[in-house]
Coordinates of C-alpha atoms in Angstrom, one line a residue:
M166 CA 61.2 143.1 157.1
T167 CA 59.5 145.3 159.7
G168 CA 55.7 145.3 160.2
T169 CA 55.1 142.7 157.5
L170 CA 55.8 139.1 156.7
A171 CA 58.7 138.3 154.4
P172 CA 57.6 136.5 151.2
T173 CA 57.4 132.8 151.6
Q174 CA 59.6 130.7 149.3
Q175 CA 58.1 127.8 147.5
L176 CA 58.5 124.4 149.1
T177 CA 60.8 121.9 147.4
A178 CA 61.1 118.1 147.4
A179 CA 63.9 118.6 150.0
D180 CA 61.5 120.1 152.5
R181 CA 60.3 117.5 154.9
C182 CA 57.4 117.2 157.4
D183 CA 58.4 117.9 160.9
R184 CA 56.2 115.0 162.2
C185 CA 57.0 112.1 159.8
G186 CA 59.6 113.1 157.3
A187 CA 57.4 112.9 154.2
Q188 CA 57.6 115.7 151.6
A189 CA 56.2 118.9 153.1
Y190 CA 53.5 120.8 151.3
V191 CA 52.6 123.3 154.0
R192 CA 54.8 125.9 155.8
V193 CA 53.3 127.3 159.0
L194 CA 54.9 130.6 160.3
L195 CA 54.3 130.8 164.0
N196 CA 53.4 134.0 165.9
S197 CA 56.6 133.3 168.0
G198 CA 58.7 133.7 164.9
G199 CA 59.5 130.0 164.1
E200 CA 58.2 127.8 161.3
L201 CA 56.9 124.3 161.0
L202 CA 56.7 122.1 157.9
F203 CA 53.9 119.5 157.4
C204 CA 52.8 116.9 154.9
A205 CA 49.2 117.2 153.8
H206 CA 48.1 114.5 156.2
H207 CA 49.6 116.1 159.3
M208 CA 48.4 119.5 158.4
R209 CA 44.8 118.2 158.2
K210 CA 45.3 116.4 161.5
H211 CA 46.6 119.5 163.3
D212 CA 44.9 122.3 161.3
E213 CA 42.7 123.7 164.0
S214 CA 45.4 123.9 166.6
L215 CA 48.0 125.4 164.2
R216 CA 45.6 128.1 163.0
K217 CA 45.5 129.4 166.6
I218 CA 49.3 129.9 166.8
A219 CA 50.1 130.8 163.1
S220 CA 50.8 134.2 161.7
D221 CA 50.8 132.7 158.2
I222 CA 50.1 129.4 156.5
H223 CA 51.7 128.7 153.1
D224 CA 49.7 125.8 151.6
E225 CA 50.9 124.0 148.4
T226 CA 48.7 120.9 148.8
D227 CA 47.2 121.8 145.4
K228 CA 50.4 120.4 143.9
L229 CA 49.2 116.9 145.0
T230 CA 46.0 117.0 142.9
A231 CA 47.8 118.7 140.0
S232 CA 50.4 116.0 139.8
K233 CA 47.8 113.3 140.1
A234 CA 45.8 114.9 137.2
T235 CA 48.9 115.0 135.1
A236 CA 49.6 111.3 135.8
D237 CA 46.0 110.4 134.9
E238 CA 46.3 112.1 131.6
R239 CA 49.1 109.9 130.5

């Protein structure tokens, strides 16, 4: 796509954090054109630095609290 970002696909259980290998819940699209995947922990740890070099951040960490709420209802 020219002049706009392509839609970001949802993350799946197969997507892994580039730092530790845990399930990724955040996709960071870089200004340089690359992408990085992070677990919630590593996104929080590197959030400030990543925002400086990101063109887009696709955050699905809300799935963590949604799945915990579902488990608590059982």
